[in-house]
XYZ file of C-alpha atoms in Angstrom:
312
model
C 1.835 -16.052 47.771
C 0.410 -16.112 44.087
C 0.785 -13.442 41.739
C -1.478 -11.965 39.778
C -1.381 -11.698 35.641
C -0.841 -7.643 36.406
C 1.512 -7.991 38.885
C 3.396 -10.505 36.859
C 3.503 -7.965 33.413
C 4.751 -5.234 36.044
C 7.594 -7.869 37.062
C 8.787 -8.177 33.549
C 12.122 -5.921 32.659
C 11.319 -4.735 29.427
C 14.173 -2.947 27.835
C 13.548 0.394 25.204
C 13.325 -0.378 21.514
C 15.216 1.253 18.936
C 13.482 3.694 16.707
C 15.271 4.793 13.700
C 13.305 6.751 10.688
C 13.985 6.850 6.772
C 12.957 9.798 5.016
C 10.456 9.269 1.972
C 11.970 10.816 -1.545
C 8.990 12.569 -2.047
C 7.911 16.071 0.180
C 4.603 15.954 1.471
C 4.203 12.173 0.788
C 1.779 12.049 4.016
C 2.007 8.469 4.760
C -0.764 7.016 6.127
C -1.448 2.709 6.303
C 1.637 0.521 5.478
C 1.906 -3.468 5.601
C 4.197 -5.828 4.572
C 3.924 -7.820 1.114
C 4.634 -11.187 -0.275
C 7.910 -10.013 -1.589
C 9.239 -9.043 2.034
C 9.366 -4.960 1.368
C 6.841 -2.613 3.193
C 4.266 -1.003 0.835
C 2.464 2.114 1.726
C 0.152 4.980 0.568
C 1.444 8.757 0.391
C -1.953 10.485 0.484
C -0.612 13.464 0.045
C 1.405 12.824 -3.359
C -1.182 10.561 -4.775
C 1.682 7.670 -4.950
C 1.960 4.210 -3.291
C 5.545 3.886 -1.942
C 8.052 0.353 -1.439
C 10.776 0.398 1.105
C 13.222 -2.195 0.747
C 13.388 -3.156 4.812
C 16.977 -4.516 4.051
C 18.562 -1.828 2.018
C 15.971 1.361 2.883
C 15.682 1.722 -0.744
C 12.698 3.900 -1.555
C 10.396 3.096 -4.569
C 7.828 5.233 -5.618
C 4.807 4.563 -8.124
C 2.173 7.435 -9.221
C -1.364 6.704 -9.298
C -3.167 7.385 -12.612
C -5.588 9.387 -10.816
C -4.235 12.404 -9.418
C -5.248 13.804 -5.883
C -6.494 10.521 -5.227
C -5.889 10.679 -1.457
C -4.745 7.013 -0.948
C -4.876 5.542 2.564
C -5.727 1.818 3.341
C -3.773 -0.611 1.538
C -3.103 -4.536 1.848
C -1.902 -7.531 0.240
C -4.712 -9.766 -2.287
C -5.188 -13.260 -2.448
C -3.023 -12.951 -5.919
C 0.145 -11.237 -3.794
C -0.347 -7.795 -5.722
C -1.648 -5.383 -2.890
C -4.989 -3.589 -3.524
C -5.665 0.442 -1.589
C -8.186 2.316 -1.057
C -8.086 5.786 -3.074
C -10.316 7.696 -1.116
C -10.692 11.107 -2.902
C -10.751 9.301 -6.239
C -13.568 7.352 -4.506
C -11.491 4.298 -5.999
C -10.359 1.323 -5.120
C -6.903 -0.041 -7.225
C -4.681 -2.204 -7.404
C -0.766 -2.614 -7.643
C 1.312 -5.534 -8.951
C 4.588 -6.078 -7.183
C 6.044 -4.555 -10.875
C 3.901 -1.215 -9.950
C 1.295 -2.232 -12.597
C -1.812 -0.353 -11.253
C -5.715 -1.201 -12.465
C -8.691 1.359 -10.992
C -11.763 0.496 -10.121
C -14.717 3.378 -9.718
C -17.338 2.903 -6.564
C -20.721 2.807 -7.360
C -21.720 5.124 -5.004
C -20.106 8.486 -5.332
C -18.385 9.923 -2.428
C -18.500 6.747 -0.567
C -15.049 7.908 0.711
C -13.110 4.419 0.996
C -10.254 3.372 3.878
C -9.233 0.744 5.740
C -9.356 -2.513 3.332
C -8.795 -6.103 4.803
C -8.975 -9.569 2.897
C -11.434 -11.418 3.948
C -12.413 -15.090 4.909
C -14.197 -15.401 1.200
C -11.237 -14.326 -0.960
C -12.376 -11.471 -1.471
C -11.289 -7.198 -0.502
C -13.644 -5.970 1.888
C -13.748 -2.034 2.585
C -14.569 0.442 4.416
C -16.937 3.698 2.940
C -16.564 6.108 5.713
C -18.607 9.060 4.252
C -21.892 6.664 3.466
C -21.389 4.425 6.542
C -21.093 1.547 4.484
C -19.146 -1.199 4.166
C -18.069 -2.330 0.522
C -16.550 -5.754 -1.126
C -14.565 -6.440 -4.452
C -14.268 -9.365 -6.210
C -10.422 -10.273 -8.008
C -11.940 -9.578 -10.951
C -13.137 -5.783 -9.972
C -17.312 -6.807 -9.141
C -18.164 -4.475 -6.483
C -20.914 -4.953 -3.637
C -22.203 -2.332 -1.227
C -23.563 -3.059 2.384
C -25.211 -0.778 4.507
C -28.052 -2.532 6.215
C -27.687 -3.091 10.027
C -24.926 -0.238 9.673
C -26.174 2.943 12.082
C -26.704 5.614 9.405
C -24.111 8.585 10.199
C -20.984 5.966 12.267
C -18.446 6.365 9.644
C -17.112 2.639 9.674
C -13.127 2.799 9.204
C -10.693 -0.150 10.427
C -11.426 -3.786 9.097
C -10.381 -7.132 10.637
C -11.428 -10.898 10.399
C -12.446 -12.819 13.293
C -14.251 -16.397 13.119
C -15.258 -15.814 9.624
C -16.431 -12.842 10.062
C -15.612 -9.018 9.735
C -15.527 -6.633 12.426
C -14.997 -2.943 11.823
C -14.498 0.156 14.202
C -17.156 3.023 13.971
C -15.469 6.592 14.252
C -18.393 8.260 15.096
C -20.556 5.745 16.843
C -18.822 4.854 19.613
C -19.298 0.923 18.501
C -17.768 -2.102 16.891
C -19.098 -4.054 14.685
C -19.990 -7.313 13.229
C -20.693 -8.292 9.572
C -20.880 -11.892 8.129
C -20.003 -12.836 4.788
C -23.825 -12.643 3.538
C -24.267 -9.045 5.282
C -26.010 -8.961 8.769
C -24.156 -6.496 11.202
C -24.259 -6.708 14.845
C -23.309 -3.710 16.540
C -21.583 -3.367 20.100
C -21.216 -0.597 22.335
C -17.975 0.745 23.569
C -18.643 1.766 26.912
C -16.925 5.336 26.874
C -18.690 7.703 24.973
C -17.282 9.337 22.060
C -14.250 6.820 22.369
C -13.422 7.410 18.830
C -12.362 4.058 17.694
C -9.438 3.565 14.288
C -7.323 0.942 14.084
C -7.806 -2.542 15.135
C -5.929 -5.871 15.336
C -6.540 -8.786 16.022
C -4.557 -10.959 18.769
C -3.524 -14.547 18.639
C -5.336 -15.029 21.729
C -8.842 -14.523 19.768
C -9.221 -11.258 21.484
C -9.748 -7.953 18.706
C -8.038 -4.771 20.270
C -8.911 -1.097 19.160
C -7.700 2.525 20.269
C -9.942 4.587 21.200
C -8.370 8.249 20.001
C -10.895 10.731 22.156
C -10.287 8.178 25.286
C -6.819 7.644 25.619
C -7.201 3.915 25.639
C -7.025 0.808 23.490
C -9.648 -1.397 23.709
C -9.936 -5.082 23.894
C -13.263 -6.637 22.348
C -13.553 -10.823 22.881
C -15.395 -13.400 21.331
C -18.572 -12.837 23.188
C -18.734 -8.830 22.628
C -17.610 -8.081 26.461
C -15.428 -4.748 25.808
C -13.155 -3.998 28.354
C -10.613 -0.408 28.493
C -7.595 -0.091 29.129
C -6.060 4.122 29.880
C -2.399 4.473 28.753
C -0.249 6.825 31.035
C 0.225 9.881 28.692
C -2.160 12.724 28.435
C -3.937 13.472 25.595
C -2.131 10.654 23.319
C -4.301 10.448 20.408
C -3.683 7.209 19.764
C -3.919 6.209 15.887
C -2.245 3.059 15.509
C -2.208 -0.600 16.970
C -0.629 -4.179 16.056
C 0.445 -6.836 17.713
C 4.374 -7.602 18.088
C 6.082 -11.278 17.854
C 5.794 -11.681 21.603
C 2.353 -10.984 21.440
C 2.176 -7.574 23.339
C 0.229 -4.113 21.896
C 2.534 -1.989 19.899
C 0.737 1.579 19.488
C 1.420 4.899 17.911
C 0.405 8.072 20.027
C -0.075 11.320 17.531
C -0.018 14.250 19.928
C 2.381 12.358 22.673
C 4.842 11.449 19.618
C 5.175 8.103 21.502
C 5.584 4.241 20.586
C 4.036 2.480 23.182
C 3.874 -1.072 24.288
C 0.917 -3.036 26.346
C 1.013 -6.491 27.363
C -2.187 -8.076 26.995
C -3.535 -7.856 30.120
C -3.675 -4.254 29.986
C -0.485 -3.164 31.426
C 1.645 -0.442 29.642
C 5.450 -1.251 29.532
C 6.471 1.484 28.061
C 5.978 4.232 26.176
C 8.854 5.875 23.786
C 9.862 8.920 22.374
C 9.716 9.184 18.610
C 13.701 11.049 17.416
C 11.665 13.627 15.174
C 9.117 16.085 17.160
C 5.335 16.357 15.962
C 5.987 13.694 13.439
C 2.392 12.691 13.078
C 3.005 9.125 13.622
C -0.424 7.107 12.066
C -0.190 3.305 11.244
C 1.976 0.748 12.539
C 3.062 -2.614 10.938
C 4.622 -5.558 12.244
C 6.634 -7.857 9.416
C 7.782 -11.165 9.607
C 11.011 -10.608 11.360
C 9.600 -8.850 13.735
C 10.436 -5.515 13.333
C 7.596 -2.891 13.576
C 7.357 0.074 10.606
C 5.317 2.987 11.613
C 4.054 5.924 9.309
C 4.980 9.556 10.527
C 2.331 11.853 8.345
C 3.320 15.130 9.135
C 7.268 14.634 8.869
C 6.970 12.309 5.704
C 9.204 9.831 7.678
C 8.629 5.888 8.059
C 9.750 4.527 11.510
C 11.264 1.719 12.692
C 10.830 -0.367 15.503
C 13.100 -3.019 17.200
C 11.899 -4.514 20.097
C 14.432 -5.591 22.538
């Protein structure tokens, strides 16, 4: 008798990670999106302290750089074509960008208020944003030229995570209830999710070709393929408010559930292997990262913490 791909992921003995945590030098640091950079440490935003924080993933060495603009609410942040990493300041209504020496340029939005997030590099060589509060999506040249894109865009979504698929981007909308699709010259398709109010954040893309989501009012991570068919998967825990999603080294779903104070793991067929408890209660846990080695970094917001993840 055959088995099935389900039955097969439900087969697999998949042992608990270990999740240690290293406490960020500043208090109320409020780390929020983290990746890893070209010189192998994980860079992050406090948006809370209005810094952009380095941990040495070898020796947990923190290193902390001030922004010039204070309060500037920093959130999205990732690595440019030049290996200094660029982040989106969103109360500043900014968009800057830090050398691996901690050299940091600015660059004012042309819009005011545009309130700018998630960030992702895109096929063109350029930084393509997100401006939540105009329901926009923005791009900036290496040199600081910045563009502003809102046709196609359903007035009032609130746009937020950014990733590259086939040349093209495609970004979550918050309030819409939709993905969606924008090529390099500006025309957005739009999909539906089909729960309503799903509340989609972070996405990832999959080496399969597949673009997975979570939805943070559903209690579900999404799965989006290359013909727009969206299909839902539930995780087990209440309530989760799932924030985060990546994709691990063995190509399952790593995610980060807020209220549940979880790390959980999905194969990518939909079936949940696990979901684990973070050591430090109502720790707020936001972004998760993979790097190279394949250890995972999360961000814990409310305890001013950075997680670790080692997959077993």
């Amino acid at each position: 008798m055959s088995t099935t791909a389900n039955e097969r992921s439900r087969q697999r003995a998949v042992a608990p990670p270990t999740i240690r945590e290293h406490r960020i030098p500043t208090k109320d640091s409020r780390p929020y999106i983290a990746t890893e950079a070209a010189d192998g440490a994980l860079w992050f935003c406090e948006s809370g302290a209005s810094k952009i924080g380095r941990l040495d993933t070898k020796t947990y060495a923190f290193t902390e750089f001030d922004l010039p603009t204070p309060n500037a609410t920093p959130i999205g942040i990732i690595p440019g074509p030049d290996g200094s990493l660029w982040f989106a300041a969103k109360s500043a209504n900014k968009i800057g960008r830090i050398t691996l020496k901690g050299e940091i340029k600015e660059f004012l939005l042309p819009t005011p208020n545009a309130g700018p997030d998630a960030m992702m590099l895109g096929p063109d060589g350029n930084i393509w944003f997100s401006e939540t509060e105009i329901s926009q999506i923005g791009r900036i040249t290496p040199d600081g030229k910045i563009t502003e894109f809102k046709d196609g865009i359903t007035p009032g979504s609130k746009p937020l995570s950014i990733v590259v698929r086939d040349g093209a981007l495609w970004f979550s909308e918050a309030e819409g209830s939709r993905v969606g699709r924008m090529t390099m010259d500006g025309k957005v398709t739009e999909f539906p999710i089909p729960s309503h109010d799903s509340q989609p954040r972070a996405m990832v893309t999959h080496p399969d070709g597949s673009i997975w989501f979570v939805e943070t009012s559903t209690n579900a991570l999404g799965r989006i393929d290359r013909d727009g068919k969206i299909v839902e998967h539930k995780v087990p825990t209440p309530d989760a408010s799932l924030r985060g999603v990546t994709v691990g080294l063995d190509g399952d779903l790593w995610y980060t559930a807020n209220f549940a104070n979880k790390i959980g793991r999905m194969a990518p067929d939909g079936t949940v292997l696990g979901e684990y408890d973070i050591p430090t209660l109502k720790s707020g846990a936001r972004c998760i990262a993979p790097m190279s080695d394949g250890r995972l970094f999360f961000t814990q917001w409310d305890a001013g913490l950075i997680g670790e993840v080692i997959p077993r």
